PDB file of C-alpha atoms in Angstrom:
ATOM      1  CA  UNK A   1       8.784  12.392  26.843  1.00 86.00           C
ATOM      2  CA  UNK A   2       6.447   9.876  28.497  1.00 94.00           C
ATOM      3  CA  UNK A   3       6.963  11.383  31.968  1.00 95.00           C
ATOM      4  CA  UNK A   4       6.320  14.898  30.634  1.00 95.00           C
ATOM      5  CA  UNK A   5       3.111  13.675  29.018  1.00 95.00           C
ATOM      6  CA  UNK A   6       2.144  11.898  32.256  1.00 96.00           C
ATOM      7  CA  UNK A   7       2.574  15.151  34.164  1.00 96.00           C
ATOM      8  CA  UNK A   8       0.407  17.046  31.660  1.00 95.00           C
ATOM      9  CA  UNK A   9      -2.243  14.329  32.075  1.00 96.00           C
ATOM     10  CA  UNK A  10      -2.277  14.639  35.884  1.00 96.00           C
ATOM     11  CA  UNK A  11      -0.533  11.266  36.351  1.00 95.00           C
ATOM     12  CA  UNK A  12      -3.225   9.454  34.354  1.00 95.00           C
ATOM     13  CA  UNK A  13      -1.369   6.451  32.902  1.00 95.00           C
ATOM     14  CA  UNK A  14      -4.330   5.294  30.798  1.00 94.00           C
ATOM     15  CA  UNK A  15      -4.714   8.684  29.090  1.00 96.00           C
ATOM     16  CA  UNK A  16      -0.969   9.025  28.543  1.00 96.00           C
ATOM     17  CA  UNK A  17      -0.790   5.568  26.993  1.00 96.00           C
ATOM     18  CA  UNK A  18      -3.803   6.315  24.768  1.00 96.00           C
ATOM     19  CA  UNK A  19      -2.076   9.416  23.410  1.00 96.00           C
ATOM     20  CA  UNK A  20       1.192   7.563  22.768  1.00 96.00           C
ATOM     21  CA  UNK A  21      -0.583   4.710  20.985  1.00 96.00           C
ATOM     22  CA  UNK A  22      -2.482   7.236  18.863  1.00 97.00           C
ATOM     23  CA  UNK A  23       0.764   8.948  17.896  1.00 96.00           C
ATOM     24  CA  UNK A  24       2.249   5.654  16.750  1.00 94.00           C
ATOM     25  CA  UNK A  25      -0.831   4.792  14.693  1.00 95.00           C
ATOM     26  CA  UNK A  26       0.275   7.745  12.575  1.00 94.00           C
ATOM     27  CA  UNK A  27       3.694   6.108  12.226  1.00 91.00           C
ATOM     28  CA  UNK A  28       6.224   8.641  10.888  1.00 89.00           C
ATOM     29  CA  UNK A  29       4.197  10.682   8.420  1.00 95.00           C
ATOM     30  CA  UNK A  30       1.077  11.386  10.490  1.00 97.00           C
ATOM     31  CA  UNK A  31       2.398  10.958  14.039  1.00 97.00           C
ATOM     32  CA  UNK A  32       1.803  14.581  15.072  1.00 97.00           C
ATOM     33  CA  UNK A  33      -1.751  14.857  13.676  1.00 98.00           C
ATOM     34  CA  UNK A  34      -2.677  11.594  15.391  1.00 98.00           C
ATOM     35  CA  UNK A  35      -1.310  12.862  18.688  1.00 97.00           C
ATOM     36  CA  UNK A  36      -3.248  16.121  18.282  1.00 98.00           C
ATOM     37  CA  UNK A  37      -6.360  14.079  17.538  1.00 98.00           C
ATOM     38  CA  UNK A  38      -5.981  12.091  20.767  1.00 98.00           C
ATOM     39  CA  UNK A  39      -5.356  15.233  22.804  1.00 97.00           C
ATOM     40  CA  UNK A  40      -8.476  16.850  21.348  1.00 97.00           C
ATOM     41  CA  UNK A  41     -10.589  13.810  22.230  1.00 97.00           C
ATOM     42  CA  UNK A  42     -10.071  12.404  25.757  1.00 96.00           C
ATOM     43  CA  UNK A  43     -10.310   8.630  26.006  1.00 95.00           C
ATOM     44  CA  UNK A  44     -13.061   9.050  28.616  1.00 94.00           C
ATOM     45  CA  UNK A  45     -15.354  10.478  25.902  1.00 96.00           C
ATOM     46  CA  UNK A  46     -14.730   7.456  23.712  1.00 96.00           C
ATOM     47  CA  UNK A  47     -15.212   5.110  26.674  1.00 94.00           C
ATOM     48  CA  UNK A  48     -18.729   6.455  27.211  1.00 94.00           C
ATOM     49  CA  UNK A  49     -19.622   5.194  23.722  1.00 95.00           C
ATOM     50  CA  UNK A  50     -17.354   2.128  23.601  1.00 92.00           C
ATOM     51  CA  UNK A  51     -20.244  -0.160  22.580  1.00 93.00           C
ATOM     52  CA  UNK A  52     -20.943   1.822  19.412  1.00 96.00           C
ATOM     53  CA  UNK A  53     -18.320   1.684  16.669  1.00 97.00           C
ATOM     54  CA  UNK A  54     -20.354   4.269  14.734  1.00 97.00           C
ATOM     55  CA  UNK A  55     -20.063   6.764  17.616  1.00 98.00           C
ATOM     56  CA  UNK A  56     -16.336   6.099  18.060  1.00 98.00           C
ATOM     57  CA  UNK A  57     -15.672   6.568  14.344  1.00 98.00           C
ATOM     58  CA  UNK A  58     -17.870   9.671  14.296  1.00 98.00           C
ATOM     59  CA  UNK A  59     -15.847  11.283  17.086  1.00 98.00           C
ATOM     60  CA  UNK A  60     -12.488  10.328  15.591  1.00 98.00           C
ATOM     61  CA  UNK A  61     -13.249  11.349  12.008  1.00 98.00           C
ATOM     62  CA  UNK A  62     -15.119  14.416  13.197  1.00 98.00           C
ATOM     63  CA  UNK A  63     -12.267  15.577  15.395  1.00 98.00           C
ATOM     64  CA  UNK A  64      -9.832  14.813  12.568  1.00 98.00           C
ATOM     65  CA  UNK A  65     -11.703  17.389  10.471  1.00 98.00           C
ATOM     66  CA  UNK A  66     -12.666  14.742   7.913  1.00 98.00           C
ATOM     67  CA  UNK A  67     -16.435  15.198   8.175  1.00 97.00           C
ATOM     68  CA  UNK A  68     -16.494  18.868   7.181  1.00 94.00           C
ATOM     69  CA  UNK A  69     -17.697  18.293   3.596  1.00 94.00           C
ATOM     70  CA  UNK A  70     -20.594  17.066   1.454  1.00 96.00           C
ATOM     71  CA  UNK A  71     -20.936  13.286   1.142  1.00 97.00           C
ATOM     72  CA  UNK A  72     -22.798  10.955  -1.195  1.00 97.00           C
ATOM     73  CA  UNK A  73     -22.360   7.634   0.649  1.00 97.00           C
ATOM     74  CA  UNK A  74     -24.729   6.731   3.461  1.00 97.00           C
ATOM     75  CA  UNK A  75     -22.017   5.750   5.937  1.00 98.00           C
ATOM     76  CA  UNK A  76     -20.125   9.068   6.086  1.00 98.00           C
ATOM     77  CA  UNK A  77     -23.509  10.829   6.201  1.00 98.00           C
ATOM     78  CA  UNK A  78     -24.363   8.706   9.275  1.00 98.00           C
ATOM     79  CA  UNK A  79     -21.007   9.604  10.835  1.00 98.00           C
ATOM     80  CA  UNK A  80     -21.630  13.263  10.080  1.00 97.00           C
ATOM     81  CA  UNK A  81     -25.058  13.218  11.741  1.00 97.00           C
ATOM     82  CA  UNK A  82     -23.709  11.374  14.785  1.00 98.00           C
ATOM     83  CA  UNK A  83     -20.810  13.794  15.120  1.00 98.00           C
ATOM     84  CA  UNK A  84     -23.145  16.812  15.127  1.00 97.00           C
ATOM     85  CA  UNK A  85     -24.774  15.377  18.261  1.00 97.00           C
ATOM     86  CA  UNK A  86     -21.515  14.278  19.943  1.00 98.00           C
ATOM     87  CA  UNK A  87     -19.713  17.519  19.131  1.00 97.00           C
ATOM     88  CA  UNK A  88     -22.407  19.458  20.962  1.00 97.00           C
ATOM     89  CA  UNK A  89     -22.554  16.925  23.825  1.00 97.00           C
ATOM     90  CA  UNK A  90     -18.813  17.122  24.565  1.00 97.00           C
ATOM     91  CA  UNK A  91     -18.226  20.657  23.215  1.00 97.00           C
ATOM     92  CA  UNK A  92     -15.661  19.404  20.753  1.00 97.00           C
ATOM     93  CA  UNK A  93     -13.587  21.511  18.376  1.00 96.00           C
ATOM     94  CA  UNK A  94     -12.308  19.657  15.269  1.00 97.00           C
ATOM     95  CA  UNK A  95      -8.788  19.849  13.879  1.00 97.00           C
ATOM     96  CA  UNK A  96      -7.853  21.281  10.518  1.00 96.00           C
ATOM     97  CA  UNK A  97      -8.128  18.474   7.947  1.00 96.00           C
ATOM     98  CA  UNK A  98      -5.106  19.853   6.060  1.00 96.00           C
ATOM     99  CA  UNK A  99      -2.803  18.692   8.873  1.00 97.00           C
ATOM    100  CA  UNK A 100      -3.170  15.138   7.576  1.00 98.00           C
ATOM    101  CA  UNK A 101      -0.757  13.899   4.915  1.00 97.00           C
ATOM    102  CA  UNK A 102      -1.885  11.576   2.113  1.00 96.00           C
ATOM    103  CA  UNK A 103       0.708  12.334  -0.561  1.00 93.00           C
ATOM    104  CA  UNK A 104       3.351   9.690  -1.320  1.00 90.00           C
ATOM    105  CA  UNK A 105       1.667   7.187   1.000  1.00 94.00           C
ATOM    106  CA  UNK A 106       0.436   3.767  -0.045  1.00 95.00           C
ATOM    107  CA  UNK A 107      -3.394   3.746   0.257  1.00 95.00           C
ATOM    108  CA  UNK A 108      -3.236   1.166   3.079  1.00 95.00           C
ATOM    109  CA  UNK A 109      -1.302   3.773   5.098  1.00 95.00           C
ATOM    110  CA  UNK A 110      -3.753   6.624   4.464  1.00 97.00           C
ATOM    111  CA  UNK A 111      -4.716   8.311   7.763  1.00 97.00           C
ATOM    112  CA  UNK A 112      -8.373   7.616   6.947  1.00 98.00           C
ATOM    113  CA  UNK A 113      -7.617   3.870   7.081  1.00 97.00           C
ATOM    114  CA  UNK A 114      -5.402   4.167  10.172  1.00 97.00           C
ATOM    115  CA  UNK A 115      -8.209   6.031  11.984  1.00 98.00           C
ATOM    116  CA  UNK A 116     -10.600   3.175  11.125  1.00 98.00           C
ATOM    117  CA  UNK A 117      -8.116   0.682  12.621  1.00 97.00           C
ATOM    118  CA  UNK A 118      -7.627   2.863  15.682  1.00 97.00           C
ATOM    119  CA  UNK A 119     -11.401   3.079  16.105  1.00 97.00           C
ATOM    120  CA  UNK A 120     -11.596  -0.723  16.056  1.00 96.00           C
ATOM    121  CA  UNK A 121      -8.891  -0.907  18.731  1.00 96.00           C
ATOM    122  CA  UNK A 122     -10.826   1.527  20.952  1.00 95.00           C
ATOM    123  CA  UNK A 123     -14.098  -0.328  20.303  1.00 95.00           C
ATOM    124  CA  UNK A 124     -12.626  -3.741  21.171  1.00 89.00           C
ATOM    125  CA  UNK A 125     -10.291  -2.824  24.011  1.00 84.00           C
ATOM    126  CA  UNK A 126     -11.583  -1.046  27.063  1.00 79.00           C
ATOM    127  CA  UNK A 127      -8.867  -0.404  29.670  1.00 83.00           C
ATOM    128  CA  UNK A 128      -6.176  -1.132  27.099  1.00 90.00           C
ATOM    129  CA  UNK A 129      -3.358  -0.050  29.383  1.00 91.00           C
ATOM    130  CA  UNK A 130      -4.442  -2.534  32.052  1.00 91.00           C
ATOM    131  CA  UNK A 131      -4.390  -5.301  29.439  1.00 92.00           C
ATOM    132  CA  UNK A 132      -0.917  -4.229  28.347  1.00 93.00           C
ATOM    133  CA  UNK A 133       0.263  -4.394  31.958  1.00 93.00           C
ATOM    134  CA  UNK A 134      -1.062  -7.942  32.282  1.00 92.00           C
ATOM    135  CA  UNK A 135       0.217  -9.272  28.934  1.00 93.00           C
ATOM    136  CA  UNK A 136       3.442 -11.262  29.082  1.00 89.00           C
ATOM    137  CA  UNK A 137       4.195 -12.868  25.708  1.00 91.00           C
ATOM    138  CA  UNK A 138       4.633 -11.459  22.210  1.00 92.00           C
ATOM    139  CA  UNK A 139       1.594 -13.496  21.155  1.00 93.00           C
ATOM    140  CA  UNK A 140      -0.554 -11.855  23.836  1.00 94.00           C
ATOM    141  CA  UNK A 141       0.591  -8.380  22.792  1.00 93.00           C
ATOM    142  CA  UNK A 142      -0.044  -9.126  19.119  1.00 93.00           C
ATOM    143  CA  UNK A 143      -3.544 -10.359  19.944  1.00 93.00           C
ATOM    144  CA  UNK A 144      -4.356  -7.026  21.607  1.00 93.00           C
ATOM    145  CA  UNK A 145      -3.538  -5.233  18.351  1.00 94.00           C
ATOM    146  CA  UNK A 146      -5.275  -7.690  16.031  1.00 92.00           C
ATOM    147  CA  UNK A 147      -7.538  -4.991  14.648  1.00 94.00           C
ATOM    148  CA  UNK A 148      -9.223  -4.428  11.310  1.00 93.00           C
ATOM    149  CA  UNK A 149     -11.715  -1.902   9.899  1.00 96.00           C
ATOM    150  CA  UNK A 150     -15.496  -1.566   9.748  1.00 96.00           C
ATOM    151  CA  UNK A 151     -17.216  -2.972   6.615  1.00 96.00           C
ATOM    152  CA  UNK A 152     -17.344   0.396   4.814  1.00 97.00           C
ATOM    153  CA  UNK A 153     -13.555   0.710   4.874  1.00 98.00           C
ATOM    154  CA  UNK A 154     -13.038  -2.743   3.363  1.00 97.00           C
ATOM    155  CA  UNK A 155     -14.077  -1.178   0.031  1.00 98.00           C
ATOM    156  CA  UNK A 156     -12.775   2.369   0.606  1.00 98.00           C
ATOM    157  CA  UNK A 157      -9.498   4.165   1.347  1.00 97.00           C
ATOM    158  CA  UNK A 158     -11.177   7.580   1.519  1.00 97.00           C
ATOM    159  CA  UNK A 159     -14.811   8.637   1.788  1.00 98.00           C
ATOM    160  CA  UNK A 160     -17.032   8.397  -1.310  1.00 97.00           C
ATOM    161  CA  UNK A 161     -14.493   6.562  -3.502  1.00 97.00           C
ATOM    162  CA  UNK A 162     -15.235   2.856  -3.796  1.00 97.00           C
ATOM    163  CA  UNK A 163     -12.400   0.377  -4.423  1.00 97.00           C
ATOM    164  CA  UNK A 164     -12.030  -3.389  -4.615  1.00 96.00           C
ATOM    165  CA  UNK A 165     -12.912  -5.138  -1.365  1.00 96.00           C
ATOM    166  CA  UNK A 166      -9.843  -5.857   0.732  1.00 95.00           C
ATOM    167  CA  UNK A 167      -9.277  -6.811   4.344  1.00 92.00           C
ATOM    168  CA  UNK A 168      -7.318  -4.049   6.065  1.00 95.00           C
ATOM    169  CA  UNK A 169      -5.939  -5.648   9.192  1.00 93.00           C
ATOM    170  CA  UNK A 170      -3.033  -4.061  11.005  1.00 91.00           C
ATOM    171  CA  UNK A 171      -0.135  -6.127   9.636  1.00 89.00           C
ATOM    172  CA  UNK A 172       2.609  -7.809  11.648  1.00 91.00           C
ATOM    173  CA  UNK A 173       5.182  -5.165  10.729  1.00 90.00           C
ATOM    174  CA  UNK A 174       2.843  -2.355  11.808  1.00 92.00           C
ATOM    175  CA  UNK A 175       2.017  -4.114  15.098  1.00 94.00           C
ATOM    176  CA  UNK A 176       5.711  -4.677  15.788  1.00 93.00           C
ATOM    177  CA  UNK A 177       6.356  -0.988  15.163  1.00 92.00           C
ATOM    178  CA  UNK A 178       3.677  -0.049  17.699  1.00 94.00           C
ATOM    179  CA  UNK A 179       5.079  -2.520  20.231  1.00 95.00           C
ATOM    180  CA  UNK A 180       8.631  -1.232  19.759  1.00 94.00           C
ATOM    181  CA  UNK A 181       7.799   2.464  19.808  1.00 92.00           C
ATOM    182  CA  UNK A 182       4.871   2.551  22.258  1.00 94.00           C
ATOM    183  CA  UNK A 183       4.494  -0.516  24.432  1.00 96.00           C
ATOM    184  CA  UNK A 184       8.167  -1.251  25.163  1.00 95.00           C
ATOM    185  CA  UNK A 185       9.158   2.290  26.261  1.00 95.00           C
ATOM    186  CA  UNK A 186       5.925   2.659  28.217  1.00 96.00           C
ATOM    187  CA  UNK A 187       6.460  -0.587  30.138  1.00 96.00           C
ATOM    188  CA  UNK A 188      10.068   0.424  30.817  1.00 96.00           C
ATOM    189  CA  UNK A 189       9.142   3.898  32.110  1.00 97.00           C
ATOM    190  CA  UNK A 190       6.187   2.528  34.109  1.00 96.00           C
ATOM    191  CA  UNK A 191       8.454  -0.045  35.784  1.00 96.00           C
ATOM    192  CA  UNK A 192      11.107   2.564  36.619  1.00 96.00           C
ATOM    193  CA  UNK A 193       8.499   5.040  37.903  1.00 96.00           C
ATOM    194  CA  UNK A 194       6.788   2.435  40.093  1.00 95.00           C
ATOM    195  CA  UNK A 195      10.031   0.778  41.155  1.00 96.00           C
ATOM    196  CA  UNK A 196       8.821  -2.552  39.765  1.00 95.00           C
ATOM    197  CA  UNK A 197      11.649  -4.292  37.909  1.00 95.00           C
ATOM    198  CA  UNK A 198       9.251  -6.894  36.507  1.00 95.00           C
ATOM    199  CA  UNK A 199       7.938  -4.394  33.939  1.00 96.00           C
ATOM    200  CA  UNK A 200      11.437  -3.230  33.020  1.00 96.00           C
ATOM    201  CA  UNK A 201      12.472  -6.842  32.421  1.00 95.00           C
ATOM    202  CA  UNK A 202       9.296  -7.528  30.476  1.00 95.00           C
ATOM    203  CA  UNK A 203       9.972  -4.566  28.167  1.00 95.00           C
ATOM    204  CA  UNK A 204      13.456  -5.914  27.388  1.00 94.00           C
ATOM    205  CA  UNK A 205      12.158  -9.471  26.922  1.00 95.00           C
ATOM    206  CA  UNK A 206       9.569  -8.138  24.506  1.00 94.00           C
ATOM    207  CA  UNK A 207      12.239  -6.437  22.390  1.00 94.00           C
ATOM    208  CA  UNK A 208      14.316  -9.613  22.357  1.00 94.00           C
ATOM    209  CA  UNK A 209      11.342 -11.604  21.064  1.00 93.00           C
ATOM    210  CA  UNK A 210      10.245  -9.236  18.305  1.00 93.00           C
ATOM    211  CA  UNK A 211      11.670  -9.684  14.830  1.00 91.00           C
ATOM    212  CA  UNK A 212      14.400  -7.233  13.852  1.00 88.00           C
ATOM    213  CA  UNK A 213      13.343  -4.162  11.932  1.00 85.00           C
ATOM    214  CA  UNK A 214      14.435  -4.034   8.311  1.00 84.00           C
ATOM    215  CA  UNK A 215      14.472  -0.314   7.577  1.00 84.00           C
ATOM    216  CA  UNK A 216      17.074   1.701   5.673  1.00 84.00           C
ATOM    217  CA  UNK A 217      19.301   2.104   8.744  1.00 86.00           C
ATOM    218  CA  UNK A 218      19.425  -1.650   9.440  1.00 86.00           C
ATOM    219  CA  UNK A 219      20.119  -2.313   5.753  1.00 89.00           C
ATOM    220  CA  UNK A 220      23.098   0.062   5.968  1.00 87.00           C
ATOM    221  CA  UNK A 221      24.479  -1.915   8.924  1.00 86.00           C
ATOM    222  CA  UNK A 222      24.037  -5.165   6.975  1.00 86.00           C
ATOM    223  CA  UNK A 223      26.157  -3.747   4.163  1.00 85.00           C
ATOM    224  CA  UNK A 224      28.911  -3.351   6.758  1.00 80.00           C
ATOM    225  CA  UNK A 225      28.472  -6.965   7.843  1.00 82.00           C
ATOM    226  CA  UNK A 226      26.769  -6.084  11.146  1.00 84.00           C
ATOM    227  CA  UNK A 227      23.592  -8.103  11.494  1.00 85.00           C
ATOM    228  CA  UNK A 228      20.535  -7.717  13.710  1.00 87.00           C
ATOM    229  CA  UNK A 229      18.737 -10.755  15.102  1.00 89.00           C
ATOM    230  CA  UNK A 230      15.889  -9.084  16.965  1.00 87.00           C
ATOM    231  CA  UNK A 231      14.341  -5.714  17.798  1.00 87.00           C
ATOM    232  CA  UNK A 232      16.611  -5.304  20.820  1.00 84.00           C
ATOM    233  CA  UNK A 233      19.651  -5.319  18.515  1.00 88.00           C
ATOM    234  CA  UNK A 234      18.030  -3.271  15.749  1.00 85.00           C
ATOM    235  CA  UNK A 235      16.989  -0.574  18.212  1.00 85.00           C
ATOM    236  CA  UNK A 236      20.566  -0.422  19.513  1.00 87.00           C
ATOM    237  CA  UNK A 237      21.894  -0.044  15.969  1.00 85.00           C
ATOM    238  CA  UNK A 238      19.355   2.683  15.188  1.00 84.00           C
ATOM    239  CA  UNK A 239      20.416   4.499  18.362  1.00 86.00           C
ATOM    240  CA  UNK A 240      24.081   4.243  17.347  1.00 85.00           C
ATOM    241  CA  UNK A 241      23.275   5.630  13.899  1.00 86.00           C
ATOM    242  CA  UNK A 242      21.323   8.582  15.310  1.00 85.00           C
ATOM    243  CA  UNK A 243      23.639   9.411  18.225  1.00 87.00           C
ATOM    244  CA  UNK A 244      27.064   8.731  16.711  1.00 83.00           C
ATOM    245  CA  UNK A 245      27.001   8.282  12.929  1.00 83.00           C
ATOM    246  CA  UNK A 246      24.857  11.321  12.147  1.00 83.00           C
ATOM    247  CA  UNK A 247      27.033  13.480  14.409  1.00 85.00           C
ATOM    248  CA  UNK A 248      30.258  11.979  12.985  1.00 82.00           C
ATOM    249  CA  UNK A 249      31.363  10.806  16.441  1.00 84.00           C
ATOM    250  CA  UNK A 250      33.093   7.732  14.991  1.00 81.00           C
ATOM    251  CA  UNK A 251      36.084   7.971  17.342  1.00 82.00           C
ATOM    252  CA  UNK A 252      33.756   7.844  20.369  1.00 84.00           C
ATOM    253  CA  UNK A 253      32.112   4.641  19.126  1.00 82.00           C
ATOM    254  CA  UNK A 254      33.673   1.158  19.398  1.00 80.00           C
ATOM    255  CA  UNK A 255      32.031   0.036  16.164  1.00 75.00           C
ATOM    256  CA  UNK A 256      33.147   3.220  14.423  1.00 76.00           C
ATOM    257  CA  UNK A 257      36.717   2.646  15.582  1.00 79.00           C
ATOM    258  CA  UNK A 258      36.607  -0.947  14.380  1.00 75.00           C
ATOM    259  CA  UNK A 259      35.260   0.004  10.959  1.00 72.00           C
ATOM    260  CA  UNK A 260      37.861   2.750  10.526  1.00 76.00           C
ATOM    261  CA  UNK A 261      40.720   0.420  11.414  1.00 79.00           C
ATOM    262  CA  UNK A 262      39.505  -2.284   9.046  1.00 75.00           C
ATOM    263  CA  UNK A 263      38.419  -0.131   6.117  1.00 67.00           C
TER     264      UNK A 263
END
């Protein structure tokens, strides 16, 4: 998938990484809309306005189709006015707002909040891919994704609806998910493509030093007395579940054979 995306982006690693990170900011529910958003808004456009969080948010929310309505609050009105200028400057065409999913999500996971966090990442991190390449420890990677939201979003989950003030940092679990699903595979593919084993090793080391996931699949393994100590193990167990368990290939799997013999 990464190599196909790289080809479509004319071997631009930075742009390919930007699109993959965007997709993972949508996590499972809004992964595709986030990827479409990134593809509709090249990172070079954002880079030209990297010193203005207002401009970055205007482009992201505008392209997401979330500024196509009447607002009461001053901040979304400012974003709307800024987007009118930037849309004409870059000849942008916004997405359909209805592609975004809000139903059955906790407010902290609303795409409107995730876009604010993504905007902060873009605003704070120029040449993000280069920084990823140079990072070596889990702490360094976590620091790169220590993002929050602009002041308006501390008291909002959607435009024009005020809520209690709350810090909306990207939590440890969310950062780990981005590292596991974006950074690790990208480092691995980059190392293989360039023939530099250092990056392949670093991707594996990163997995071994990230806390194990605790999703429904890992909980199922725990019920069968198979534990997971880190993300390297949990990813292996998830792969086994998806490749063997779902397809009922128990006899082709050592763990499946063991469980059948001892059940």
